[in-house]
Every structure is written in structure tokens, then in C-alpha cells.
Coordinates of C-alpha atoms in Angstrom, one line a residue:
M868 CA 5.9 -16.4 29.0
S869 CA 3.5 -16.5 25.6
T870 CA 2.2 -13.4 24.2
A871 CA -0.9 -13.1 21.9
V872 CA -1.6 -10.4 19.0
R873 CA -5.4 -10.1 18.1
L874 CA -7.2 -6.9 16.6
A875 CA -8.1 -4.4 19.1
Q876 CA -11.3 -3.7 20.4
A877 CA -13.2 -0.7 21.7
S878 CA -13.1 -2.3 25.2
D879 CA -9.5 -2.0 24.9
A880 CA -9.2 1.3 24.9
E881 CA -8.3 2.2 28.0
G882 CA -5.7 -0.6 27.4
I883 CA -3.9 1.0 24.9
S884 CA -3.9 4.5 26.0
Q885 CA -2.1 3.1 29.5
V886 CA 0.4 1.2 27.5
I887 CA 1.4 4.2 25.0
L888 CA 1.1 7.2 27.8
A889 CA 3.5 4.6 30.2
A890 CA 5.7 4.4 27.0
L891 CA 6.1 8.0 25.7
H892 CA 6.5 9.1 30.0
S893 CA 9.3 6.9 30.1
S894 CA 11.1 5.5 26.9
N895 CA 10.7 9.0 24.9
A896 CA 11.3 11.6 27.5
G897 CA 15.1 11.1 27.0
D898 CA 14.3 12.2 23.4
Y899 CA 11.7 15.1 23.4
P900 CA 11.3 18.1 26.3
A901 CA 8.2 17.9 28.5
D902 CA 6.6 20.0 25.6
V903 CA 6.3 17.7 23.1
I904 CA 5.7 14.6 25.7
A905 CA 2.6 16.3 26.6
R906 CA 1.1 17.2 23.0
V907 CA 2.3 13.6 21.9
A908 CA -0.2 12.2 25.0
S909 CA -3.0 14.6 24.6
N910 CA -3.5 12.1 20.7
F911 CA -3.4 9.5 23.0
T912 CA -6.5 9.4 25.3
P913 CA -8.6 6.8 25.9
Q914 CA -11.6 8.8 24.0
A915 CA -8.7 9.9 21.2
V916 CA -8.1 5.9 20.8
L917 CA -11.6 4.7 20.0
H918 CA -11.6 7.3 17.2
L919 CA -8.2 6.1 16.0
L920 CA -9.8 2.3 16.2
A921 CA -12.3 3.6 13.8
R922 CA -10.6 5.1 11.0
R923 CA -6.8 2.2 11.7
T924 CA -6.1 -1.3 11.3
V925 CA -5.0 -1.1 15.5
L926 CA -3.5 -4.7 16.6
V927 CA -2.9 -5.2 20.5
A928 CA -0.4 -7.7 22.3
I929 CA -2.0 -9.6 25.1
R930 CA 0.0 -10.9 27.7
E931 CA -1.7 -12.7 31.3
Q932 CA -5.1 -11.3 29.9
L933 CA -3.3 -7.5 29.8
I934 CA -2.8 -5.4 26.9
V935 CA 1.2 -4.8 26.4
A936 CA 1.9 -3.3 23.4
T937 CA -0.2 -1.7 20.8
A938 CA 0.2 -1.2 16.8
A939 CA -1.6 0.0 13.9
L940 CA -1.3 0.3 10.1
D941 CA -3.1 3.2 8.4
A942 CA -3.1 2.3 4.4
N943 CA 0.6 2.0 3.9
V944 CA 1.9 3.9 7.2
V945 CA 2.8 2.2 10.6
R946 CA 1.6 4.2 13.5
S947 CA 1.3 4.3 17.0
V948 CA 4.0 1.9 18.2
F949 CA 4.5 1.6 21.7
V950 CA 5.4 -1.4 24.5
N951 CA 5.1 -1.3 28.0
P952 CA 8.3 0.3 29.2
A953 CA 8.3 -2.7 31.8
L954 CA 8.5 -5.6 28.8
Q955 CA 11.0 -4.1 25.8
G956 CA 13.6 -5.9 24.6
Q957 CA 11.7 -8.9 24.6
G958 CA 10.3 -9.1 21.5
I959 CA 7.1 -7.8 21.4
G960 CA 7.6 -5.2 19.2
R961 CA 8.8 -7.2 16.8
Q962 CA 6.0 -10.0 17.1
L963 CA 4.0 -6.7 16.4
M964 CA 6.0 -5.3 13.5
V965 CA 5.4 -9.3 11.6
D966 CA 1.5 -8.8 11.7
I967 CA 1.5 -5.5 10.8
E968 CA 3.7 -6.7 7.5
Q969 CA 1.7 -9.1 6.7
R970 CA -1.9 -7.3 6.6
A971 CA 0.0 -5.0 4.5
R972 CA 1.5 -7.5 2.1
E973 CA -1.9 -9.3 2.0
A974 CA -3.7 -5.6 1.6
G975 CA -1.5 -4.8 -1.7
V976 CA 1.4 -2.6 -0.2
T977 CA 4.6 -2.7 -1.5
V978 CA 6.5 0.3 0.7
L979 CA 5.4 0.6 4.0
S980 CA 6.7 3.7 5.8
V981 CA 7.0 4.6 9.6
P982 CA 7.0 8.1 11.2
S983 CA 9.8 7.2 13.7
S984 CA 10.5 9.2 17.0
L985 CA 14.3 9.4 17.4
T986 CA 14.0 6.9 20.5
A987 CA 12.5 3.8 18.3
E988 CA 14.7 4.7 15.0
P989 CA 17.5 1.9 16.2
F990 CA 14.2 -0.6 16.3
Y991 CA 13.2 0.2 13.3
T992 CA 16.5 0.1 11.5
K993 CA 16.6 -4.0 12.7
L994 CA 13.9 -4.2 11.2
G995 CA 15.1 -3.7 7.9
F996 CA 13.7 0.6 7.4
H997 CA 15.9 2.8 6.1
T998 CA 15.4 6.6 7.6
V999 CA 14.2 8.5 3.7
R1000 CA 13.5 12.2 5.5
D1001 CA 13.2 14.3 8.7
V1002 CA 9.9 16.1 9.4
Y1003 CA 9.9 19.1 12.1
H1004 CA 6.5 19.5 13.3
G1005 CA 7.9 23.2 16.1
N1006 CA 10.4 21.6 17.9
E1007 CA 9.5 17.9 17.4
R1008 CA 11.7 15.7 15.3
T1009 CA 9.7 12.8 13.4
L1010 CA 12.0 10.6 11.1
V1011 CA 10.1 9.0 8.0
M1012 CA 11.8 5.2 7.6
E1013 CA 10.3 3.2 4.7
K1014 CA 11.1 -0.6 4.0
A1015 CA 10.2 -2.4 0.3
L1016 CA 8.1 -5.2 1.4
S1017 CA 8.8 -8.6 -1.0
S1018 CA 4.8 -9.6 -2.9
R1019 CA 3.8 -12.8 -2.9
H1020 CA 4.0 -13.2 -6.4
P1021 CA 7.2 -11.1 -8.3
I1022 CA 5.9 -7.9 -10.4
G1023 CA 8.7 -6.5 -12.9
V1024 CA 8.8 -5.3 -16.1
Y1025 CA 6.8 -7.1 -19.2
R1026 CA 9.2 -8.7 -21.6
D1027 CA 7.9 -9.4 -25.1
R1028 CA 9.5 -12.6 -26.2
L1029 CA 8.8 -14.6 -22.4
H1030 CA 5.2 -12.6 -21.9
R1031 CA 3.3 -12.2 -25.1
A1032 CA 1.3 -14.9 -25.5
Q1033 CA 0.4 -15.2 -22.3
V1034 CA -1.0 -11.5 -21.9
A1035 CA -3.1 -11.6 -24.9
A1036 CA -4.2 -14.9 -23.3
L1037 CA -5.3 -13.3 -19.9
W1038 CA -6.7 -10.0 -21.2
Q1039 CA -8.9 -11.4 -24.0
A1040 CA -10.6 -13.7 -21.0
A1041 CA -10.1 -10.8 -18.5
F1042 CA -11.8 -8.2 -20.9
G1043 CA -13.5 -10.0 -23.6
Y1044 CA -12.4 -7.7 -26.4
D1045 CA -14.3 -7.8 -29.5
T1046 CA -13.2 -4.9 -31.4
A1047 CA -10.0 -4.6 -33.9
H1048 CA -8.4 -1.5 -32.4
N1049 CA -8.7 -3.4 -28.8
R1050 CA -7.0 -6.5 -29.9
P1051 CA -4.5 -7.4 -27.1
E1052 CA -1.2 -7.9 -29.8
L1053 CA -2.1 -4.4 -31.1
A1054 CA -2.2 -2.7 -27.7
I1055 CA 0.8 -4.8 -26.9
D1056 CA 2.5 -3.4 -29.8
K1057 CA 1.2 -0.1 -29.0
K1058 CA 2.8 0.2 -25.6
L1059 CA 6.1 -1.5 -26.2
A1060 CA 6.7 1.2 -29.1
V1061 CA 6.0 4.2 -26.7
A1062 CA 8.9 2.1 -24.5
D1063 CA 8.1 4.2 -21.1
G1064 CA 8.6 1.2 -19.0
L1065 CA 5.1 1.3 -17.6
F1066 CA 3.8 -2.3 -18.9
F1067 CA 4.0 -4.8 -16.0
V1068 CA 3.7 -8.3 -15.4
A1069 CA 3.1 -10.1 -12.0
T1070 CA 4.2 -14.0 -12.3
H1071 CA 3.8 -17.6 -10.3
G1072 CA 7.4 -19.5 -12.0
K1073 CA 7.2 -18.6 -15.5
A1074 CA 3.2 -17.9 -15.8
V1075 CA 1.8 -14.5 -16.7
I1076 CA -0.8 -14.2 -13.5
G1077 CA -1.7 -10.4 -13.6
T1078 CA -1.1 -7.4 -15.3
L1079 CA -1.1 -3.4 -15.4
M1080 CA -0.6 -1.0 -17.7
A1081 CA 0.7 2.8 -16.7
G1082 CA 0.7 6.1 -18.4
Y1083 CA 2.1 9.2 -17.6
D1084 CA 2.4 12.8 -19.9
G1085 CA 4.6 14.8 -16.9
H1086 CA 1.7 15.4 -15.1
R1087 CA -0.9 13.3 -14.8
G1088 CA -0.8 9.4 -14.6
W1089 CA -3.0 6.8 -16.0
L1090 CA -3.7 3.2 -14.9
Y1091 CA -5.1 0.8 -17.2
S1092 CA -5.2 -3.2 -18.2
V1093 CA -5.4 -4.2 -14.1
A1094 CA -6.4 -8.1 -15.0
V1095 CA -5.7 -10.7 -12.4
H1096 CA -6.2 -14.4 -13.4
P1097 CA -8.9 -16.5 -11.9
D1098 CA -7.0 -18.5 -9.8
Y1099 CA -5.0 -15.7 -8.2
R1100 CA -8.1 -13.1 -7.3
R1101 CA -8.8 -12.2 -3.7
Q1102 CA -5.0 -12.4 -2.7
G1103 CA -4.0 -9.3 -2.9
L1104 CA -2.4 -9.4 -6.1
G1105 CA -4.7 -6.7 -7.9
A1106 CA -3.9 -4.5 -5.1
S1107 CA -0.6 -5.1 -5.1
L1108 CA -0.7 -4.3 -9.1
V1109 CA -1.8 -0.8 -8.9
R1110 CA 0.4 -0.3 -5.8
H1111 CA 3.7 -1.2 -8.1
G1112 CA 2.0 1.1 -11.0
E1113 CA 1.3 4.3 -8.8
Q1114 CA 5.4 3.9 -7.2
A1115 CA 6.5 3.6 -10.8
L1116 CA 3.9 7.4 -11.5
I1117 CA 5.2 8.9 -8.4
A1118 CA 9.1 7.9 -9.0
L1119 CA 8.2 10.1 -12.4
G1120 CA 7.0 12.7 -10.1
C1121 CA 3.0 12.6 -10.8
L1122 CA 1.0 14.4 -9.3
K1123 CA -2.4 13.1 -9.8
I1124 CA -3.3 9.8 -11.0
N1125 CA -6.4 8.4 -13.0
L1126 CA -8.3 5.7 -14.4
Q1127 CA -11.8 4.7 -15.9
V1128 CA -14.3 1.9 -15.1
N1129 CA -16.6 1.0 -18.2
P1130 CA -20.3 0.7 -17.7
G1131 CA -20.9 -2.8 -16.2
N1132 CA -18.2 -3.3 -14.1
E1133 CA -19.6 -1.2 -11.2
K1134 CA -18.5 -4.2 -8.7
V1135 CA -14.6 -2.7 -9.2
V1136 CA -15.4 0.3 -8.0
G1137 CA -15.2 -0.9 -4.4
F1138 CA -11.4 -2.3 -4.9
Y1139 CA -10.4 1.2 -6.1
E1140 CA -11.7 2.6 -3.7
A1141 CA -10.2 0.6 -0.8
L1142 CA -7.1 1.3 -2.6
G1143 CA -7.9 5.8 -2.2
Y1144 CA -9.5 6.4 -5.1
G1145 CA -12.9 8.2 -5.3
V1146 CA -15.2 8.6 -8.0
E1147 CA -15.0 11.6 -9.4
P1148 CA -18.5 13.7 -11.3
R1149 CA -16.6 14.1 -14.4
I1150 CA -17.8 13.2 -17.8
S1151 CA -15.1 11.1 -20.0
M1152 CA -15.3 12.0 -23.5
G1153 CA -13.5 9.6 -26.3
K1154 CA -12.6 10.1 -30.6
K1155 CA -11.4 7.4 -32.1
I1156 CA -9.1 8.6 -35.1
A1157 CA -10.1 6.9 -38.1
Q1158 CA -6.3 6.3 -39.8
N1159 CA -4.6 4.9 -37.2
L1160 CA -7.8 1.9 -37.1
P1161 CA -7.2 -1.5 -37.9
K1162 CA -9.1 -2.4 -40.7
S1163 CA -10.6 -5.4 -39.5

């Protein structure tokens, strides 16, 4: 019997609620006390589901015109994966997760997270997730699990001999540098001198198709030189590069990540907003150090 997966609509709220409540009171009841089940159930009334539809990417699985399962993607977090108890074990949940992971990749997510119930831990483990920590809300225990997603185009650390000429050409085409201190070769040399490992390239075969540099001062991080070759734009690669840089900074203990957008390039603001960045009320100031500037 075939099962189709599609985006949820407002008219699906009642059916989604029914599936979730049935699963909570059947599948999850063996691992959690009644008060926890009741508290969680209160978050999935039809009205509550309608609010969730406005905030998350919610999917439903349809069989014989009935909603039999649901799952949601909230940025890089999988939420609310539930299957009708009578149909569990038939691969419907896995089918939903395949769609969720594909959507996450297209959005540039490189590490997918899921707050799993005790009941669902074996399911996510089979899908390649691993537990990274436990979280407690009163007597409710949640397992935070993660899975690394492979990018369509690999992203790795810049290698000078392999990448220099292509990166310089990409930056010149993308940014149109016209001052000596912004010359791509100089920027590359300065970054390599720091040797912080925060210079990344995306490749297709041996071709460099994207770049990102990050910086970290021990408190805040910065993103620079996010560039994607024109032939590879609007495919999620820019988002993948940003997420890759973020994760490198987070691993170093970074508390906040900043970036700047040049005047005249305001169209890129929407791209960064979709990745969780916000325009802040700041005055950007700078000072050129004359003795370190190239003469020509």
C-alpha cells in the first residue's frame, strides 16, 4: 500500500493532532508517566498544530487519503515525528525522515539535531543519529541526538597549492576588488599567516566553486568572503558554507557570530536572515594601517 509525503496544509491540523495524540498515549506511555504525556499532549491540540504550521516546515504522510504520520523541520532541528500506532514498523517514519534530511541539506544544514523521546531513540539510532546529551524538563527526559549530513559538494580546508589561483579568480569575479589592500592574493597570504584553519573551500571535482573565511578572537566570530561560483548559486551551497563556518566557530566556543554587508549589496541580507542572522543597530567603523598597506 503506497504512502505519499507532502507539505502539511492548514486543513491538516485536525488529522495531525489525532496522529500525535494517538502515538503519545500508545507508543510513549510505556516510557513516561501520565503527567508528562498530558503535558506534551497539550502542545498538540488542533489549534496548537495550526500555530506550528506557521513556524515550521511540517510534513504529513498520506495513505488512502488519511494522515498517518507527521514530522517537522525547524531550522536544523527535527521535531514532532509521530506515526499512527497501528502502522508503526512499516517504514513510514523512515520515509518522512528521508524527505526531512533532503530539505535540511537543501537549506544548507550540515548537522541535523533531534530532541528524541526515550521511545524513539532506537528509531533515530538506526537512521544514523547519535546521542550527545540528556535534557530534563521536570521528570521528562529528552535525548538530544545529532547526525552529520553530507553536502552535495564537499567543503574542506583551503590548500594553497591546489586552490590559490581558483580562489583568487572567484573572488575577483564575485567581489570586483579594485584596491591593493583587497587584492585576493594578499588576503590569502594574510589568512594563511594566521594559520587558524578557518579558511574553507567547496569543490566540484578539482574545481573550487565556493569559499568562506571565518575569524575568531576568543569571544566573537566573524564570517568573510562568502562566495559561490555563478553556475552553482541557488542550490544551497552558500548556506552550506555558512553552516560549515558556524560549526567550526561553535566548536571553538564562540558565543556570537558577526558579519558585514557592503552598501549596494542589500539583496544578500535576506539570504543571511534565512540563516538566522539579524540586522543590528550598529555603526561600522574602520581604520586603515598605512604602514601595512601595499604600495600599489
